[in-house]
Coordinates of C-alpha atoms in Angstrom, one line a residue:
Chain J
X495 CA -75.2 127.3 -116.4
X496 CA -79.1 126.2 -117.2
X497 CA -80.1 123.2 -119.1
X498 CA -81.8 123.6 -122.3
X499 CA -84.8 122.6 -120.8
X500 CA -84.5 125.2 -117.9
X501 CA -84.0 127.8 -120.5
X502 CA -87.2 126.6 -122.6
X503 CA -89.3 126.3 -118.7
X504 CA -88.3 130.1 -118.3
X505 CA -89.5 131.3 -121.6
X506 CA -92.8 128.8 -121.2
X507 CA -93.3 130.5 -117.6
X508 CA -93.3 134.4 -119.0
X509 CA -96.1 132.8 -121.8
X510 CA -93.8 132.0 -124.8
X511 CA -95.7 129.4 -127.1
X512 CA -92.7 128.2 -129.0
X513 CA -91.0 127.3 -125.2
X514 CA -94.1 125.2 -124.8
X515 CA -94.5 124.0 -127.5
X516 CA -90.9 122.4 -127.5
X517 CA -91.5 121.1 -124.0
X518 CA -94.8 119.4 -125.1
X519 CA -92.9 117.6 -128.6
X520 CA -90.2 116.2 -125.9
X521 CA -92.7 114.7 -123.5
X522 CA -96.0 114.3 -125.4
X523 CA -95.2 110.7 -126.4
X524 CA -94.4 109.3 -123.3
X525 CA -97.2 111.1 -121.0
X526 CA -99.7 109.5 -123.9
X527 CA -98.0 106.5 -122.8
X528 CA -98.2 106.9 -119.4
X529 CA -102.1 107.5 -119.3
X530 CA -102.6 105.3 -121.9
X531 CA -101.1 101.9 -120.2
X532 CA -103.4 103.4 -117.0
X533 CA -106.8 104.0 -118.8
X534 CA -106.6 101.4 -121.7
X535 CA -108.8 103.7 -124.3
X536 CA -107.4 105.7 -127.0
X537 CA -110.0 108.3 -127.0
X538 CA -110.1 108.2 -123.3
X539 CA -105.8 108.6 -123.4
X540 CA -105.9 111.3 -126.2
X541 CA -108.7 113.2 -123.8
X542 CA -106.8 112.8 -120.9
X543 CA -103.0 113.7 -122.7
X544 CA -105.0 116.8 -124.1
X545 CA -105.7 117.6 -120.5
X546 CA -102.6 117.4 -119.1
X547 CA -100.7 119.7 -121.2
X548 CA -103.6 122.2 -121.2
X549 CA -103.4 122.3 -117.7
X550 CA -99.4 122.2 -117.5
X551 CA -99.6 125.5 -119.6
X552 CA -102.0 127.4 -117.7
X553 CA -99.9 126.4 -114.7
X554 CA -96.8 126.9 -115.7
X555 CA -96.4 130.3 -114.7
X556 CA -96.7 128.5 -110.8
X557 CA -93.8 125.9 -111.9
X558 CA -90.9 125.7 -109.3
X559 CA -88.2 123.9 -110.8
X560 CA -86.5 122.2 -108.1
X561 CA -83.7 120.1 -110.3
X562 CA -86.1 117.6 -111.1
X563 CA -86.5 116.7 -115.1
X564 CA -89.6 119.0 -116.2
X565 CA -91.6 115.6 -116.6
X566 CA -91.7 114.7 -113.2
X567 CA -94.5 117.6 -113.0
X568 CA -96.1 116.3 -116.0
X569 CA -96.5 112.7 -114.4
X570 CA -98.2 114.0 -111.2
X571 CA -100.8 115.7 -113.3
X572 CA -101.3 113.2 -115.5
X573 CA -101.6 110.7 -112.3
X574 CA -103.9 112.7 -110.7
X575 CA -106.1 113.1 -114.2
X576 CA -106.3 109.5 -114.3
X577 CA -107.2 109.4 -110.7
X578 CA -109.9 112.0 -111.5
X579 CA -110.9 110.0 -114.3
X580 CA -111.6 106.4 -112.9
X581 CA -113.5 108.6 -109.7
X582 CA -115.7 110.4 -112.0
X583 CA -117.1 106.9 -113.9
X584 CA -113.5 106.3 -116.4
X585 CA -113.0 102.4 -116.7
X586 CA -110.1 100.6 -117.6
X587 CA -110.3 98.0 -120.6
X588 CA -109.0 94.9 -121.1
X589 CA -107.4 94.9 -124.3
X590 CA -108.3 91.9 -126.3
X591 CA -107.9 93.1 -129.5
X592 CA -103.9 94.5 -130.1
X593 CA -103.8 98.5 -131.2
X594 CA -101.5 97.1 -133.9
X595 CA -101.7 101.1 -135.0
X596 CA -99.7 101.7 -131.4
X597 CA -96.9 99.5 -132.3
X598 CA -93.7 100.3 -133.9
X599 CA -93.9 99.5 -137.7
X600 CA -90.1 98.2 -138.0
X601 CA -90.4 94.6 -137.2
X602 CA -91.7 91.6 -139.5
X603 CA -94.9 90.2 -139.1
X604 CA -94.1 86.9 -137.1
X605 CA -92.4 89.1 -134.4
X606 CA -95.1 92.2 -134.4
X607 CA -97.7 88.9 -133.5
X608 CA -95.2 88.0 -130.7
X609 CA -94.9 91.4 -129.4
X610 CA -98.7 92.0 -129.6
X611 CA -99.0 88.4 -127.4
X612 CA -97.1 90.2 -125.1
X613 CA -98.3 93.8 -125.4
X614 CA -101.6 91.9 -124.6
X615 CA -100.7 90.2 -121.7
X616 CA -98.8 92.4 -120.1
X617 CA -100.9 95.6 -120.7
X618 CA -104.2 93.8 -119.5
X619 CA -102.6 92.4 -115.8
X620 CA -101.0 96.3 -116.0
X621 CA -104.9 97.3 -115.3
X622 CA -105.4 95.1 -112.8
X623 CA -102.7 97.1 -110.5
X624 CA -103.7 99.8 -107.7
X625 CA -102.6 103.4 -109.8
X626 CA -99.8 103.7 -107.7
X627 CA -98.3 100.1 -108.6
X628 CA -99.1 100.9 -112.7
X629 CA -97.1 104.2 -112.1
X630 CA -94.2 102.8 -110.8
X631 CA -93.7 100.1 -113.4
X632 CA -94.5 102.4 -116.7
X633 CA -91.9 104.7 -115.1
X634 CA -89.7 103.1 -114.3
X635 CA -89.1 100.3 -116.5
X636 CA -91.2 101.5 -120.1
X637 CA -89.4 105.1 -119.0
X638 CA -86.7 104.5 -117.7
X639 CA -86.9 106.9 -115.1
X640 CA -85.0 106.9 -111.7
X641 CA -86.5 106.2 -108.4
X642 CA -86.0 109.9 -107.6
X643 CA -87.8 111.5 -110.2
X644 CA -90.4 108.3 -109.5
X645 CA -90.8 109.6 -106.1
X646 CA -91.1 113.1 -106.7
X647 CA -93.7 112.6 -109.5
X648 CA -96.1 110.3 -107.0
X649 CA -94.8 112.5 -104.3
X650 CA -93.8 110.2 -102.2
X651 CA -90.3 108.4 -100.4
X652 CA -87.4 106.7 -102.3
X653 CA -88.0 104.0 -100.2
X654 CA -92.2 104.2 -100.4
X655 CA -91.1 103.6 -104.0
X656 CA -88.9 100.7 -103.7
X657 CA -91.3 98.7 -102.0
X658 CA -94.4 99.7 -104.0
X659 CA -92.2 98.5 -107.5
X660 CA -91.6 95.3 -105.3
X661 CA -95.3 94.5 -104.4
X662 CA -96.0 95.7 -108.2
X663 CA -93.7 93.1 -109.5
X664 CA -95.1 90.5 -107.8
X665 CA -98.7 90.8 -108.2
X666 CA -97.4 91.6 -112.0
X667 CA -96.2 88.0 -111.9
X668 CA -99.0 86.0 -110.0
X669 CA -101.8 88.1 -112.5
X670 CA -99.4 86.8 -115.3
X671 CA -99.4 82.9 -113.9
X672 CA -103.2 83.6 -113.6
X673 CA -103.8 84.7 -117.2
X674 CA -101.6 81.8 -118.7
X675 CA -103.4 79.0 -116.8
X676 CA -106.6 80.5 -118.4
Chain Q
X422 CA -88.7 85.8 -113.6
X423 CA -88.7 89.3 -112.8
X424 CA -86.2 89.9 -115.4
X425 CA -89.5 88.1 -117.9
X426 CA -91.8 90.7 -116.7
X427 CA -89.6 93.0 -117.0
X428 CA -88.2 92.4 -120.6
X429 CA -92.2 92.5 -121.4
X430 CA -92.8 95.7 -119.8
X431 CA -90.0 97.5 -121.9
X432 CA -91.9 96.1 -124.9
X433 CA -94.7 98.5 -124.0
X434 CA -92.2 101.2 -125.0
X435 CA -93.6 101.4 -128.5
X436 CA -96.6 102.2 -127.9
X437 CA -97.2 106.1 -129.2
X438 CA -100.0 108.3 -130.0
X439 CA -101.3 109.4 -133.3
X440 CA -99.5 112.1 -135.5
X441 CA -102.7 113.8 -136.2
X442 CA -103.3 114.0 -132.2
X443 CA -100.1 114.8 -131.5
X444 CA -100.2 117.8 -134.2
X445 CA -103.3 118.9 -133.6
X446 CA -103.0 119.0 -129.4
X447 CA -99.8 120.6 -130.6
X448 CA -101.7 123.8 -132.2
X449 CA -103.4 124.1 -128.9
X450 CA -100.6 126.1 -127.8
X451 CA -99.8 128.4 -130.8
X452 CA -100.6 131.8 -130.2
X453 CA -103.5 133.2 -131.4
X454 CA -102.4 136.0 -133.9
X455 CA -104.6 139.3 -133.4
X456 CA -106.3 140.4 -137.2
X457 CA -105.2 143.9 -138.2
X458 CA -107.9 146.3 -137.3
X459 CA -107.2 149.0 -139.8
X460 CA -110.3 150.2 -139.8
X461 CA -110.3 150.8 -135.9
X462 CA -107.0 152.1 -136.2
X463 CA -108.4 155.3 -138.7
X464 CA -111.6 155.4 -136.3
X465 CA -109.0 155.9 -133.2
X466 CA -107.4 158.9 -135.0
X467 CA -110.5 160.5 -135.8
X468 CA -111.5 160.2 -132.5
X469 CA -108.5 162.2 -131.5
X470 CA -108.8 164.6 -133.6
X471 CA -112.3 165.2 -132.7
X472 CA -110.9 165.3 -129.1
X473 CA -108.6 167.8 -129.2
X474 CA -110.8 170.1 -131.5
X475 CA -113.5 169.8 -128.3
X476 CA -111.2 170.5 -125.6
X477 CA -109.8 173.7 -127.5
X478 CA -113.8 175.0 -128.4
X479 CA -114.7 174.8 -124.7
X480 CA -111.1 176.3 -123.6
X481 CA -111.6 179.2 -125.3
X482 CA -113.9 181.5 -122.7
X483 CA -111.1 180.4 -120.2
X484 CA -108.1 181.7 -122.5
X485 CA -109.8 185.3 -123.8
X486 CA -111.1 185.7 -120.3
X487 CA -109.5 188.3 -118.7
X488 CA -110.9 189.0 -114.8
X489 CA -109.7 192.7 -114.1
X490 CA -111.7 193.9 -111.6
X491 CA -111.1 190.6 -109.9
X492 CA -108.0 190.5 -109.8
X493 CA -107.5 194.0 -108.8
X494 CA -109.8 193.6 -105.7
X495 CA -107.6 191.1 -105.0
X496 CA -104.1 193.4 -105.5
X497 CA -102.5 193.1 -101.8
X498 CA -101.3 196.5 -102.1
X499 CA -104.9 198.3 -103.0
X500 CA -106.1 196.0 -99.8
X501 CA -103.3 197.4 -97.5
X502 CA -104.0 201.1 -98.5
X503 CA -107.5 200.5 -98.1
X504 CA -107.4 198.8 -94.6
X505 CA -105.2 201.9 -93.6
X506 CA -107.6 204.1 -94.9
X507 CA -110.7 203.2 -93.1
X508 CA -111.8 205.6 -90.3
X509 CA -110.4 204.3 -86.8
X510 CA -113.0 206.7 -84.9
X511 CA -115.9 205.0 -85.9
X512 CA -114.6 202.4 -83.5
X513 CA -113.9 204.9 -80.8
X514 CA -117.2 206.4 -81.3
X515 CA -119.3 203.1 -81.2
X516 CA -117.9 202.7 -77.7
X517 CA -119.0 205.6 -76.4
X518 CA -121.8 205.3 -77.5
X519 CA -122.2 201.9 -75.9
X520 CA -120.6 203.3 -72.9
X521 CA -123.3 206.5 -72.9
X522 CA -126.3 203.9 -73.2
X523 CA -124.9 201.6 -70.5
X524 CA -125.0 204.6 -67.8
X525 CA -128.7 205.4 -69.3
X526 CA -130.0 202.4 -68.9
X527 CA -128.1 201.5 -65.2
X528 CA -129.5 204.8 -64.1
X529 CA -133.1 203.9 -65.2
X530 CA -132.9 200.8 -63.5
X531 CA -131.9 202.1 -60.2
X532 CA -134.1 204.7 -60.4
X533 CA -136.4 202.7 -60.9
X534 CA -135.9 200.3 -58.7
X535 CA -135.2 203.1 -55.7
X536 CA -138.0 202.8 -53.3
X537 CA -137.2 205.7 -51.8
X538 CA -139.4 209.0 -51.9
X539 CA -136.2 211.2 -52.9
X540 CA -137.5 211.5 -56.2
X541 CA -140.5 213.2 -55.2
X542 CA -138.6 215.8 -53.6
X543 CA -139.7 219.0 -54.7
X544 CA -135.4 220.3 -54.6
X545 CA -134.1 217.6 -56.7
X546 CA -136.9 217.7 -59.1
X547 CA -135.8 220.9 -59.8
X548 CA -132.6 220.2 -60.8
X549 CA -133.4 217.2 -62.8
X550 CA -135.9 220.1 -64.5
X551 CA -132.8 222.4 -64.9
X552 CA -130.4 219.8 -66.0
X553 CA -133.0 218.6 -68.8
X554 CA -133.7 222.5 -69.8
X555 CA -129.6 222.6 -69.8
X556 CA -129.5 219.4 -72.4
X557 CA -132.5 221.5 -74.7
X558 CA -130.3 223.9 -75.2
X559 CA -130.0 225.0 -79.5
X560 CA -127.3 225.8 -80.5
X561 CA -128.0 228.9 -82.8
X562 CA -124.9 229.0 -84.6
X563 CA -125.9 225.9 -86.8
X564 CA -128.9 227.3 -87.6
X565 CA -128.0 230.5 -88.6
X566 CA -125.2 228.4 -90.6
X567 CA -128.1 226.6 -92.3
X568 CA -130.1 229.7 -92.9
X569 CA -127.0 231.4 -94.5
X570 CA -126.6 228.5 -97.3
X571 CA -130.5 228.4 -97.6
X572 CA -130.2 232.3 -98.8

């Protein structure tokens, strides 16, 4: 029996809109996320997200699902657009001002300035990774995704995975000792 | 401290685009409906019309058109009886004829290329001379046939 999201891939693949467009409400937030941790601009994210799903519908009719959650393809085009990006003259920012507009609207002031402390911090040593090292991280621990669909996104090992999250981690923390002592 | 970094990634989580992107990217991929061409619609059906009217005006030569002789010159029977008909002798009589000229001509050309004096003599000229009086014989009869129907 296919998944909903099989069933919704099928329709999208023989050009049905409303497939799509279902497909793009269930992963547009997150692939914004994605490119925007990597390239640090809204514009520049919004240009980039645009892209993405643009490009994921004109290739969809070449899509080979292959068990993998229909995301996984989303992140290796989104990775490579924000590859293509920094090669053709992108830059990453380093956010000094908080895109209060980007954070949830639930919490009380006191802890929305904590959060953007953090959101700070943590998004501005995020730049400073190779792609590959920012990739792992947002997936896996802002996405929650597995170390399978991790390595078929980046196309590469479970264990290349492992041990990239590992160095990531620990630059992560030195770049975060660096910043503090500042 | 991993756990630290951790806990601060996962507050990265709230991070989301805006709901005007969002919709508007989102109308990227509605389709496109096509406007209602009535007007073509009414021009395609006149254009039909106009069609078949054409294609009956120039079909009618071809459907009043009746070939006879045609297609009686081409009746296998009327071929057969004609065929049978035609006058096997006028083969026979072309090849003797061709035979008639052959011996003619092969009898000029060894006379004359006989180096002999036989020719000369005086016995066998004579019969060639009869031979050729024999041939300039007239046959009266038709003559006297032709005179008959003249009177």
């Amino acid at each position: 029996m296919k998944s909903e999201e099989e069933i919704l891939i099928k329709r999208a693949k023989s050009g049905d809109h409303a497939a799509f467009q279902a497909l793009y409400d269930q992963y547009v937030v997150q692939i914004y996320r994605f490119v925007f941790l990597k390239v640090g601009q809204k514009q520049d994210a919004e240009d980039l997200t645009q892209h993405v799903f643009v490009n994921a519908w004109e290739n969809i009719p070449s899509y080979e699902h292959r068990g993998f959650p229909f995301s996984s393809w989303l992140y290796r085009i989104a990775s490579n657009a924000t590859v293509d990006h920094f090669r053709t003259g992108g830059r990453t920012v380093d956010i000094e001002n908080i895109p209060e507009e980007y954070l949830g609207g639930d919490e009380n002031q006191e802890d929305a300035v904590d959060t953007a402390i953090e959101v700070e911090t943590i998004k501005a040593v995020l730049t400073k990774l190779e792609p590959d090292q920012q990739s792992v991280l947002i997936m896996k621990f802002i996405e929650d995704k597995t170390n399978k669909e991790i390595a078929e996104s980046l196309q590469k090992s479970e264990g290349a995975i492992r041990v990239i999250q590992h160095r990531a981690l620990k630059q992560l923390k030195t770049l975060i000792h660096a910043r503090r002592n500042n | 401290m991993h756990e630290e970094i951790i806990k601060q990634l996962k507050t990265l989580k709230n991070i989301s685009p805006d709901s005007g992107f969002v919709s508007h990217t989102r109308n990227l991929f509605v389709p496109i409906p096509t406007p209602q061409r009535v007007v073509s619609a009414f021009t395609w059906q006149y254009v039909g019309v106009f069609a078949v009217v054409v294609i009956f005006v120039f079909s009618i030569p071809f459907l009043f058109f009746v070939p006879e002789p045609t297609l009686a010159s081409l009746d296998a029977v009327s071929i057969t009886n004609e065929v049978r008909e035609l006058p096997i002798n006028i083969q026979l009589q072309e090849i003797k004829y061709s035979e008639d000229v052959q011996n003619t001509i092969t009898n000029a050309i060894s006379e004359a290329s006989n180096t002999d004096v036989n020719h000369l003599n005086y016995m066998l000229l004579k019969d060639e001379e009869a031979s050729i009086q024999k041939t300039k014989e007239i046959n009266t009869s038709v003559d006297d046939l032709i005179n008959k129907a003249i009177q």
